[in-house]
mmCIF file of C-alpha atoms in Angstrom:
data_model
loop_
_atom_site.group_PDB
_atom_site.id
_atom_site.type_symbol
_atom_site.label_atom_id
_atom_site.label_comp_id
_atom_site.label_asym_id
_atom_site.label_seq_id
_atom_site.Cartn_x
_atom_site.Cartn_y
_atom_site.Cartn_z
ATOM 1 C CA UNK K 1 124.465 96.070 155.571
ATOM 2 C CA UNK K 2 120.667 96.237 158.274
ATOM 3 C CA UNK K 3 118.985 94.102 155.166
ATOM 4 C CA UNK K 4 115.656 94.242 157.926
ATOM 5 C CA UNK K 5 115.832 98.378 158.406
ATOM 6 C CA UNK K 6 116.852 98.373 154.452
ATOM 7 C CA UNK K 7 115.156 95.727 152.984
ATOM 8 C CA UNK K 8 111.596 96.382 151.823
ATOM 9 C CA UNK K 9 109.569 95.740 148.300
ATOM 10 C CA UNK K 10 108.655 98.217 146.931
ATOM 11 C CA UNK K 11 106.222 100.185 148.219
ATOM 12 C CA UNK K 12 102.430 102.903 147.062
ATOM 13 C CA UNK K 13 100.871 101.508 144.147
ATOM 14 C CA UNK K 14 102.726 103.031 141.338
ATOM 15 C CA UNK K 15 104.490 102.132 138.070
ATOM 16 C CA UNK K 16 107.035 100.028 139.995
ATOM 17 C CA UNK K 17 105.993 99.151 142.874
ATOM 18 C CA UNK K 18 105.292 95.535 143.942
ATOM 19 C CA UNK K 19 101.697 95.848 144.055
ATOM 20 C CA UNK K 20 102.271 96.461 140.065
ATOM 21 C CA UNK K 21 105.011 93.836 139.871
ATOM 22 C CA UNK K 22 103.926 91.039 141.351
ATOM 23 C CA UNK K 23 102.109 89.403 139.259
ATOM 24 C CA UNK K 24 104.475 85.735 138.653
ATOM 25 C CA UNK K 25 104.473 85.531 142.974
ATOM 26 C CA UNK K 26 100.873 85.897 142.458
ATOM 27 C CA UNK K 27 100.684 82.838 138.928
ATOM 28 C CA UNK K 28 103.091 80.992 141.171
ATOM 29 C CA UNK K 29 100.999 80.469 144.223
ATOM 30 C CA UNK K 30 97.632 80.477 142.056
ATOM 31 C CA UNK K 31 99.252 77.076 140.299
ATOM 32 C CA UNK K 32 99.911 75.056 143.773
ATOM 33 C CA UNK K 33 96.509 76.899 145.738
ATOM 34 C CA UNK K 34 95.037 73.479 145.509
ATOM 35 C CA UNK K 35 97.170 71.280 147.580
ATOM 36 C CA UNK K 36 97.470 74.945 150.268
ATOM 37 C CA UNK K 37 93.648 74.440 149.927
ATOM 38 C CA UNK K 38 93.493 70.699 150.997
ATOM 39 C CA UNK K 39 96.178 71.001 153.680
ATOM 40 C CA UNK K 40 94.509 74.054 156.461
ATOM 41 C CA UNK K 41 90.653 72.379 155.449
ATOM 42 C CA UNK K 42 93.600 68.477 156.225
ATOM 43 C CA UNK K 43 93.893 70.830 159.140
ATOM 44 C CA UNK K 44 90.720 72.190 160.659
ATOM 45 C CA UNK K 45 88.899 68.760 160.106
ATOM 46 C CA UNK K 46 91.519 67.050 162.389
ATOM 47 C CA UNK K 47 92.272 69.483 164.696
ATOM 48 C CA UNK K 48 88.743 71.868 164.436
ATOM 49 C CA UNK K 49 89.647 74.850 166.889
ATOM 50 C CA UNK K 50 87.319 77.478 167.572
ATOM 51 C CA UNK K 51 89.420 79.573 166.988
ATOM 52 C CA UNK K 52 91.671 79.136 163.924
ATOM 53 C CA UNK K 53 95.863 81.110 163.957
ATOM 54 C CA UNK K 54 96.907 81.765 160.809
ATOM 55 C CA UNK K 55 99.798 83.929 159.474
ATOM 56 C CA UNK K 56 101.228 84.773 156.755
ATOM 57 C CA UNK K 57 105.448 85.375 156.597
ATOM 58 C CA UNK K 58 106.913 87.840 154.033
ATOM 59 C CA UNK K 59 103.417 88.995 153.013
ATOM 60 C CA UNK K 60 104.495 91.954 151.437
ATOM 61 C CA UNK K 61 102.115 94.060 150.194
ATOM 62 C CA UNK K 62 99.996 94.771 147.400
ATOM 63 C CA UNK K 63 96.840 92.154 146.417
ATOM 64 C CA UNK K 64 98.271 89.003 147.041
ATOM 65 C CA UNK K 65 98.313 89.511 150.593
ATOM 66 C CA UNK K 66 94.518 88.886 151.670
ATOM 67 C CA UNK K 67 93.163 87.505 148.695
ATOM 68 C CA UNK K 68 95.260 84.193 149.304
ATOM 69 C CA UNK K 69 93.562 85.007 152.993
ATOM 70 C CA UNK K 70 89.950 84.998 151.336
ATOM 71 C CA UNK K 71 90.557 81.573 149.823
ATOM 72 C CA UNK K 72 91.859 80.445 153.344
ATOM 73 C CA UNK K 73 88.404 81.885 154.489
ATOM 74 C CA UNK K 74 85.970 80.224 152.250
ATOM 75 C CA UNK K 75 88.186 77.063 152.609
ATOM 76 C CA UNK K 76 87.678 76.120 155.958
ATOM 77 C CA UNK K 77 83.885 77.033 155.656
ATOM 78 C CA UNK K 78 83.138 75.270 153.216
ATOM 79 C CA UNK K 79 84.269 72.256 155.564
ATOM 80 C CA UNK K 80 82.903 73.395 158.727
ATOM 81 C CA UNK K 81 79.850 73.322 157.289
ATOM 82 C CA UNK K 82 80.285 69.840 155.895
ATOM 83 C CA UNK K 83 80.928 68.196 159.234
ATOM 84 C CA UNK K 84 77.908 70.862 161.005
ATOM 85 C CA UNK K 85 79.698 72.600 162.561
ATOM 86 C CA UNK K 86 80.044 76.473 163.632
ATOM 87 C CA UNK K 87 82.388 78.636 161.177
ATOM 88 C CA UNK K 88 86.106 79.457 163.255
ATOM 89 C CA UNK K 89 85.845 82.524 163.442
ATOM 90 C CA UNK K 90 89.315 83.849 162.276
ATOM 91 C CA UNK K 91 93.354 85.259 163.727
ATOM 92 C CA UNK K 92 95.587 86.844 161.011
ATOM 93 C CA UNK K 93 98.450 87.775 161.358
ATOM 94 C CA UNK K 94 100.475 89.671 158.742
ATOM 95 C CA UNK K 95 104.504 88.964 159.191
ATOM 96 C CA UNK K 96 106.920 91.085 156.929
ATOM 97 C CA UNK K 97 110.229 93.696 157.928
ATOM 98 C CA UNK K 98 109.732 96.745 159.538
ATOM 99 C CA UNK K 99 109.727 98.342 156.053
ATOM 100 C CA UNK K 100 106.999 97.155 154.423
ATOM 101 C CA UNK K 101 104.074 99.110 152.919
ATOM 102 C CA UNK K 102 101.865 98.040 155.851
ATOM 103 C CA UNK K 103 99.126 101.389 154.836
ATOM 104 C CA UNK K 104 98.414 99.829 151.115
ATOM 105 C CA UNK K 105 98.130 96.829 153.084
ATOM 106 C CA UNK K 106 95.524 97.842 155.430
ATOM 107 C CA UNK K 107 93.518 100.284 153.399
ATOM 108 C CA UNK K 108 92.172 97.413 151.383
ATOM 109 C CA UNK K 109 90.729 95.162 154.282
ATOM 110 C CA UNK K 110 87.331 97.430 153.364
ATOM 111 C CA UNK K 111 87.529 95.782 149.979
ATOM 112 C CA UNK K 112 88.726 92.149 152.173
ATOM 113 C CA UNK K 113 85.823 92.223 153.735
ATOM 114 C CA UNK K 114 82.911 93.507 151.472
ATOM 115 C CA UNK K 115 84.036 90.352 148.654
ATOM 116 C CA UNK K 116 83.448 88.600 151.729
ATOM 117 C CA UNK K 117 80.151 89.296 152.526
ATOM 118 C CA UNK K 118 79.603 88.556 148.318
ATOM 119 C CA UNK K 119 76.392 85.883 147.641
ATOM 120 C CA UNK K 120 75.583 85.863 151.000
ATOM 121 C CA UNK K 121 71.215 85.162 151.796
ATOM 122 C CA UNK K 122 70.597 87.362 155.644
ATOM 123 C CA UNK K 123 70.553 83.786 156.946
ATOM 124 C CA UNK K 124 74.453 83.107 155.855
ATOM 125 C CA UNK K 125 75.912 85.119 158.940
ATOM 126 C CA UNK K 126 80.090 86.346 156.740
ATOM 127 C CA UNK K 127 82.615 84.444 159.504
ATOM 128 C CA UNK K 128 84.484 86.533 161.775
ATOM 129 C CA UNK K 129 87.950 87.902 160.462
ATOM 130 C CA UNK K 130 90.460 89.459 162.611
ATOM 131 C CA UNK K 131 93.543 90.468 160.843
ATOM 132 C CA UNK K 132 96.472 92.373 162.723
ATOM 133 C CA UNK K 133 100.707 93.376 161.407
ATOM 134 C CA UNK K 134 103.211 91.914 162.497
ATOM 135 C CA UNK K 135 106.218 93.651 161.603
ATOM 136 C CA UNK K 136 110.032 91.375 162.614
ATOM 137 C CA UNK K 137 112.038 89.044 160.916
ATOM 138 C CA UNK K 138 110.615 85.359 160.511
ATOM 139 C CA UNK K 139 113.986 84.028 161.723
ATOM 140 C CA UNK K 140 113.441 84.587 165.084
ATOM 141 C CA UNK K 141 110.706 84.843 167.300
ATOM 142 C CA UNK K 142 107.366 86.145 166.412
ATOM 143 C CA UNK K 143 104.206 84.630 168.493
ATOM 144 C CA UNK K 144 104.059 83.243 171.242
ATOM 145 C CA UNK K 145 103.663 79.718 172.556
ATOM 146 C CA UNK K 146 101.212 77.380 170.383
ATOM 147 C CA UNK K 147 99.327 79.790 169.517
ATOM 148 C CA UNK K 148 99.482 79.473 166.128
ATOM 149 C CA UNK K 149 97.674 76.542 163.316
ATOM 150 C CA UNK K 150 98.467 77.307 159.809
ATOM 151 C CA UNK K 151 101.236 79.422 158.525
ATOM 152 C CA UNK K 152 102.207 80.309 154.717
ATOM 153 C CA UNK K 153 104.749 82.041 153.346
ATOM 154 C CA UNK K 154 105.315 82.638 149.857
ATOM 155 C CA UNK K 155 108.788 83.763 147.358
ATOM 156 C CA UNK K 156 110.572 84.901 150.590
ATOM 157 C CA UNK K 157 112.089 81.637 152.748
ATOM 158 C CA UNK K 158 114.894 82.443 149.226
ATOM 159 C CA UNK K 159 115.501 86.040 151.954
ATOM 160 C CA UNK K 160 118.598 85.452 154.313
ATOM 161 C CA UNK K 161 118.464 86.909 157.198
ATOM 162 C CA UNK K 162 121.456 89.190 156.468
ATOM 163 C CA UNK K 163 124.579 89.283 153.262
ATOM 164 C CA UNK K 164 126.308 85.984 154.798
ATOM 165 C CA UNK K 165 129.707 87.384 156.721
ATOM 166 C CA UNK K 166 131.500 84.390 154.858
ATOM 167 C CA UNK K 167 132.237 86.598 151.721
ATOM 168 C CA UNK K 168 134.274 88.794 153.478
ATOM 169 C CA UNK K 169 137.657 88.771 154.129
ATOM 170 C CA UNK K 170 139.928 89.918 157.346
ATOM 171 C CA UNK K 171 139.897 93.312 155.803
ATOM 172 C CA UNK K 172 135.985 93.265 154.852
ATOM 173 C CA UNK K 173 136.195 93.884 151.734
ATOM 174 C CA UNK K 174 134.765 90.169 149.466
ATOM 175 C CA UNK K 175 136.028 87.906 148.200
ATOM 176 C CA UNK K 176 133.217 87.746 145.327
ATOM 177 C CA UNK K 177 133.981 91.177 143.551
ATOM 178 C CA UNK K 178 131.779 91.607 140.111
ATOM 179 C CA UNK K 179 129.051 89.409 140.955
ATOM 180 C CA UNK K 180 126.289 89.921 143.569
ATOM 181 C CA UNK K 181 125.524 85.816 144.182
ATOM 182 C CA UNK K 182 127.407 82.685 143.244
ATOM 183 C CA UNK K 183 129.334 82.303 140.263
ATOM 184 C CA UNK K 184 131.778 80.414 137.338
ATOM 185 C CA UNK K 185 133.826 83.129 138.577
ATOM 186 C CA UNK K 186 133.763 83.186 141.758
ATOM 187 C CA UNK K 187 136.240 81.100 144.325
ATOM 188 C CA UNK K 188 134.081 78.134 146.683
ATOM 189 C CA UNK K 189 134.770 79.499 149.641
ATOM 190 C CA UNK K 190 131.530 82.271 147.531
ATOM 191 C CA UNK K 191 128.590 78.988 147.997
ATOM 192 C CA UNK K 192 129.640 77.619 151.340
ATOM 193 C CA UNK K 193 129.077 81.094 152.662
ATOM 194 C CA UNK K 194 125.529 80.711 151.131
ATOM 195 C CA UNK K 195 124.914 77.408 152.577
ATOM 196 C CA UNK K 196 125.672 78.064 155.793
ATOM 197 C CA UNK K 197 123.948 81.351 156.284
ATOM 198 C CA UNK K 198 121.284 79.632 154.877
ATOM 199 C CA UNK K 199 121.111 76.473 156.880
ATOM 200 C CA UNK K 200 121.838 78.783 159.060
ATOM 201 C CA UNK K 201 118.641 80.827 158.963
ATOM 202 C CA UNK K 202 116.286 77.597 157.788
ATOM 203 C CA UNK K 203 117.802 76.249 161.021
ATOM 204 C CA UNK K 204 116.642 79.110 163.028
ATOM 205 C CA UNK K 205 113.326 79.694 161.350
ATOM 206 C CA UNK K 206 112.172 76.240 161.876
ATOM 207 C CA UNK K 207 113.126 75.587 165.811
ATOM 208 C CA UNK K 208 111.058 79.125 165.652
ATOM 209 C CA UNK K 209 108.210 78.139 163.909
ATOM 210 C CA UNK K 210 107.858 74.545 166.699
ATOM 211 C CA UNK K 211 107.199 77.481 169.202
ATOM 212 C CA UNK K 212 104.545 79.008 167.809
ATOM 213 C CA UNK K 213 102.301 76.403 165.813
ATOM 214 C CA UNK K 214 100.488 73.329 167.592
ATOM 215 C CA UNK K 215 100.881 69.497 167.169
ATOM 216 C CA UNK K 216 99.454 68.673 164.232
ATOM 217 C CA UNK K 217 99.528 72.175 162.929
ATOM 218 C CA UNK K 218 100.807 72.810 159.770
ATOM 219 C CA UNK K 219 103.395 75.055 157.246
ATOM 220 C CA UNK K 220 103.141 75.983 153.520
ATOM 221 C CA UNK K 221 106.372 77.210 151.748
ATOM 222 C CA UNK K 222 106.602 78.199 148.511
ATOM 223 C CA UNK K 223 110.358 79.252 147.986
ATOM 224 C CA UNK K 224 112.705 79.745 144.799
ATOM 225 C CA UNK K 225 115.137 76.673 144.809
ATOM 226 C CA UNK K 226 117.511 74.935 142.109
ATOM 227 C CA UNK K 227 117.630 71.609 141.035
ATOM 228 C CA UNK K 228 120.833 69.566 141.773
ATOM 229 C CA UNK K 229 123.724 70.231 143.976
ATOM 230 C CA UNK K 230 125.477 72.605 141.035
ATOM 231 C CA UNK K 231 125.275 75.982 141.987
ATOM 232 C CA UNK K 232 125.526 78.188 138.740
ATOM 233 C CA UNK K 233 122.689 77.414 136.918
ATOM 234 C CA UNK K 234 120.307 78.630 134.127
ATOM 235 C CA UNK K 235 117.348 79.211 136.765
ATOM 236 C CA UNK K 236 116.654 81.663 139.289
ATOM 237 C CA UNK K 237 121.003 82.843 140.048
ATOM 238 C CA UNK K 238 121.637 83.042 135.493
ATOM 239 C CA UNK K 239 118.475 86.220 137.149
ATOM 240 C CA UNK K 240 121.108 87.254 139.128
ATOM 241 C CA UNK K 241 123.803 86.982 136.622
ATOM 242 C CA UNK K 242 122.448 88.655 134.316
ATOM 243 C CA UNK K 243 122.421 91.627 137.988
ATOM 244 C CA UNK K 244 125.375 91.251 137.415
ATOM 245 C CA UNK K 245 125.758 92.741 134.457
ATOM 246 C CA UNK K 246 123.942 95.384 133.879
ATOM 247 C CA UNK K 247 125.179 96.566 136.134
ATOM 248 C CA UNK K 248 129.063 96.156 135.426
ATOM 249 C CA UNK K 249 127.033 98.402 132.420
ATOM 250 C CA UNK K 250 125.977 100.740 134.934
ATOM 251 C CA UNK K 251 129.877 100.918 135.958
ATOM 252 C CA UNK K 252 131.255 101.127 132.681
ATOM 253 C CA UNK K 253 128.902 103.820 131.652
ATOM 254 C CA UNK K 254 130.102 105.666 135.261
ATOM 255 C CA UNK K 255 127.005 105.902 136.656
ATOM 256 C CA UNK K 256 127.696 103.365 139.636
ATOM 257 C CA UNK K 257 131.650 103.202 141.117
ATOM 258 C CA UNK K 258 133.083 100.151 141.066
ATOM 259 C CA UNK K 259 134.542 100.035 143.918
ATOM 260 C CA UNK K 260 131.074 99.733 145.213
ATOM 261 C CA UNK K 261 130.331 97.647 142.953
ATOM 262 C CA UNK K 262 132.975 94.890 143.306
ATOM 263 C CA UNK K 263 131.380 94.550 147.258
ATOM 264 C CA UNK K 264 127.441 94.305 146.608
ATOM 265 C CA UNK K 265 125.953 91.147 147.353
ATOM 266 C CA UNK K 266 122.809 90.062 147.804
ATOM 267 C CA UNK K 267 121.162 88.523 150.801
ATOM 268 C CA UNK K 268 119.715 85.240 148.254
ATOM 269 C CA UNK K 269 119.968 81.934 148.571
ATOM 270 C CA UNK K 270 118.660 78.465 146.049
ATOM 271 C CA UNK K 271 118.768 75.534 148.102
ATOM 272 C CA UNK K 272 118.784 72.241 146.549
ATOM 273 C CA UNK K 273 116.068 69.532 147.895
ATOM 274 C CA UNK K 274 118.189 67.768 149.719
ATOM 275 C CA UNK K 275 119.962 70.305 151.898
ATOM 276 C CA UNK K 276 115.609 72.002 152.732
ATOM 277 C CA UNK K 277 115.624 68.571 153.633
ATOM 278 C CA UNK K 278 117.750 67.101 155.353
ATOM 279 C CA UNK K 279 117.592 70.208 157.379
ATOM 280 C CA UNK K 280 114.197 69.701 158.095
ATOM 281 C CA UNK K 281 115.828 66.412 159.508
ATOM 282 C CA UNK K 282 117.815 67.761 160.907
ATOM 283 C CA UNK K 283 115.854 69.738 163.062
ATOM 284 C CA UNK K 284 113.445 68.068 163.886
ATOM 285 C CA UNK K 285 110.351 70.099 164.835
ATOM 286 C CA UNK K 286 108.514 68.836 160.908
ATOM 287 C CA UNK K 287 107.615 66.408 158.874
ATOM 288 C CA UNK K 288 107.821 67.076 155.591
ATOM 289 C CA UNK K 289 104.748 65.710 154.565
ATOM 290 C CA UNK K 290 105.140 67.321 150.039
ATOM 291 C CA UNK K 291 107.677 68.150 148.616
ATOM 292 C CA UNK K 292 107.089 69.995 145.547
ATOM 293 C CA UNK K 293 108.616 70.886 142.272
ATOM 294 C CA UNK K 294 106.534 73.638 139.677
ATOM 295 C CA UNK K 295 107.995 75.848 137.261
ATOM 296 C CA UNK K 296 106.629 79.018 136.346
ATOM 297 C CA UNK K 297 104.726 79.695 132.901
ATOM 298 C CA UNK K 298 106.167 81.215 130.513
ATOM 299 C CA UNK K 299 103.147 83.734 128.945
ATOM 300 C CA UNK K 300 102.091 87.353 130.292
ATOM 301 C CA UNK K 301 100.069 88.945 129.245
ATOM 302 C CA UNK K 302 98.898 92.545 128.547
ATOM 303 C CA UNK K 303 102.016 92.628 125.855
ATOM 304 C CA UNK K 304 104.998 92.922 128.395
ATOM 305 C CA UNK K 305 108.324 91.237 127.372
ATOM 306 C CA UNK K 306 108.771 88.025 129.889
ATOM 307 C CA UNK K 307 112.291 90.370 130.002
ATOM 308 C CA UNK K 308 110.329 93.262 130.602
ATOM 309 C CA UNK K 309 107.818 91.354 133.334
ATOM 310 C CA UNK K 310 110.989 90.436 135.044
ATOM 311 C CA UNK K 311 113.011 92.896 134.916
ATOM 312 C CA UNK K 312 110.108 94.798 136.869
ATOM 313 C CA UNK K 313 109.634 91.926 139.281
ATOM 314 C CA UNK K 314 113.303 92.753 139.760
ATOM 315 C CA UNK K 315 113.468 95.844 140.495
ATOM 316 C CA UNK K 316 110.160 96.349 142.947
ATOM 317 C CA UNK K 317 111.919 92.985 145.287
ATOM 318 C CA UNK K 318 115.655 94.911 144.717
ATOM 319 C CA UNK K 319 115.106 98.896 144.274
ATOM 320 C CA UNK K 320 115.435 99.027 148.063
ATOM 321 C CA UNK K 321 118.986 97.336 148.436
ATOM 322 C CA UNK K 322 120.241 98.707 145.369
ATOM 323 C CA UNK K 323 119.366 103.211 146.855
ATOM 324 C CA UNK K 324 121.639 102.392 149.871
ATOM 325 C CA UNK K 325 124.154 100.914 148.338
ATOM 326 C CA UNK K 326 124.683 103.125 144.956
ATOM 327 C CA UNK K 327 123.275 105.192 146.424
ATOM 328 C CA UNK K 328 119.285 107.844 144.908
ATOM 329 C CA UNK K 329 122.031 108.985 142.279
ATOM 330 C CA UNK K 330 121.842 105.380 140.163
ATOM 331 C CA UNK K 331 119.639 104.979 137.276
ATOM 332 C CA UNK K 332 117.146 102.356 137.883
ATOM 333 C CA UNK K 333 115.078 102.919 134.723
ATOM 334 C CA UNK K 334 118.492 102.297 132.091
ATOM 335 C CA UNK K 335 120.050 99.308 134.724
ATOM 336 C CA UNK K 336 115.882 98.200 134.541
ATOM 337 C CA UNK K 337 115.927 98.569 130.218
ATOM 338 C CA UNK K 338 118.590 96.871 129.742
ATOM 339 C CA UNK K 339 117.737 93.467 132.243
ATOM 340 C CA UNK K 340 114.823 93.416 130.219
ATOM 341 C CA UNK K 341 116.341 93.245 127.524
ATOM 342 C CA UNK K 342 119.219 90.899 127.863
ATOM 343 C CA UNK K 343 115.675 88.787 129.525
ATOM 344 C CA UNK K 344 115.254 88.209 126.347
ATOM 345 C CA UNK K 345 117.917 88.105 124.446
ATOM 346 C CA UNK K 346 118.620 84.693 126.217
ATOM 347 C CA UNK K 347 115.507 83.249 126.003
ATOM 348 C CA UNK K 348 115.742 83.639 122.800
ATOM 349 C CA UNK K 349 119.219 81.708 123.200
ATOM 350 C CA UNK K 350 117.230 78.999 125.679
ATOM 351 C CA UNK K 351 115.451 79.163 128.382
ATOM 352 C CA UNK K 352 115.445 79.990 131.372
ATOM 353 C CA UNK K 353 114.399 77.849 133.938
ATOM 354 C CA UNK K 354 113.265 78.681 137.663
ATOM 355 C CA UNK K 355 111.819 76.562 139.733
ATOM 356 C CA UNK K 356 109.992 77.021 142.551
ATOM 357 C CA UNK K 357 109.599 73.987 145.528
ATOM 358 C CA UNK K 358 106.390 73.661 147.568
ATOM 359 C CA UNK K 359 106.831 72.025 150.553
ATOM 360 C CA UNK K 360 104.075 71.148 153.530
ATOM 361 C CA UNK K 361 105.731 70.569 157.225
ATOM 362 C CA UNK K 362 103.050 68.947 159.541
ATOM 363 C CA UNK K 363 103.862 69.785 163.625
ATOM 364 C CA UNK K 364 105.033 66.551 164.977
#
C-alpha cells in the first residue's frame, strides 16, 4: 500500500469529515498553545527577520489549519511592537500529503484574512501574510535550504511513512495476524519492526528539516506517545486494540473477509520519551529545549459521549485506509458504532489514558 497516495483525513465539512471531528486535536493544541507562542516569540526576539518563514507540517483541513497561524501572527506582532520594530511579513507553508483536502483550506482563507483585520483602526495596518499549500511527505526534503524560521506539527509525526516492511514474511503475509497494531498477542518482531521504522522516519524528518531551517530556528512538535518501554498499555495502543475488536466483529458478521483483516496493519507508532530523545541526540542537528507530557481532558461538549467523540475522530483519520483495504462495501457506520460503544464500556471500567508529547527543538 502506497500510504502517500491513499492516506488522508476525511475531507469536506460533512458529519464524518475531519473538519467536524478534530475537536480533540484542537483541545490538545490549545492546552499547550502558551508554549507554542512563547517559542515563536523567543525565536523572533533573537532573530528578528524581516520575512518570517513558517511551515505547518501535516496541516490537514478544517478550522484547525489556520487558527494557529492567526495566533502566531498576532504573537509576533505583539513582540515587534514591544521591540519598536516593524512587523515582519509572514511566509506560511501549509504541508500535507497530496491527497489532503487543500481546497477546503484555501476556501477558508478569505475568512482568515478578514479575522486578521478585525478590531484594527486605520493607523494599525494588517500584517502581510502569504499562504501557500505545499503537498508532499515530510519524510524527506520539502523546502529550499535555510528558508524556514519556525516549524509546527500537530498530531502528525506518529504516522509513519509506510507500514513497516518487517511485519511481513517472505511470502508477503503479515506476522501480526488479527491485530492492526502492537498487541499482547503480537510476536516480538512486530514491535521491533515498528520501532525500526520510527527510527528511520524520525531521523529522516530531522535531517530534512535541518537543511531547511535557519540556525537558531525552532520546531514545536505535538505527537502521540507512550509512557515507559512497554508498547502495550491502556493508552494509545489500546485504541488500536479496540479497532481490532471491531473489525473482528465485522468479520464474524460476514461484512469483511478474515484474510483481509489478517493483513491489515496501521502505519502508526507511539514512541517513548527515550526513543525520541535518543533519535534527536543521534541525528545531532537540533537541541531538545523542552519536552512535556500531557493528556487531553475527557470532557466532551455537545452531548456526545467520549466514546462517540473518539470513534468519530478515528473514523475521520482511518476512513481512507479502511476503504482502500477492505473495499467500499465495509459498513463504517456499524464499525464505529461498535467502536464508540466499546470505548464507553471500557471507560466505565477504567480510564483510558492516551498521552501526548510536546517537543520544542532548536536548530544548532
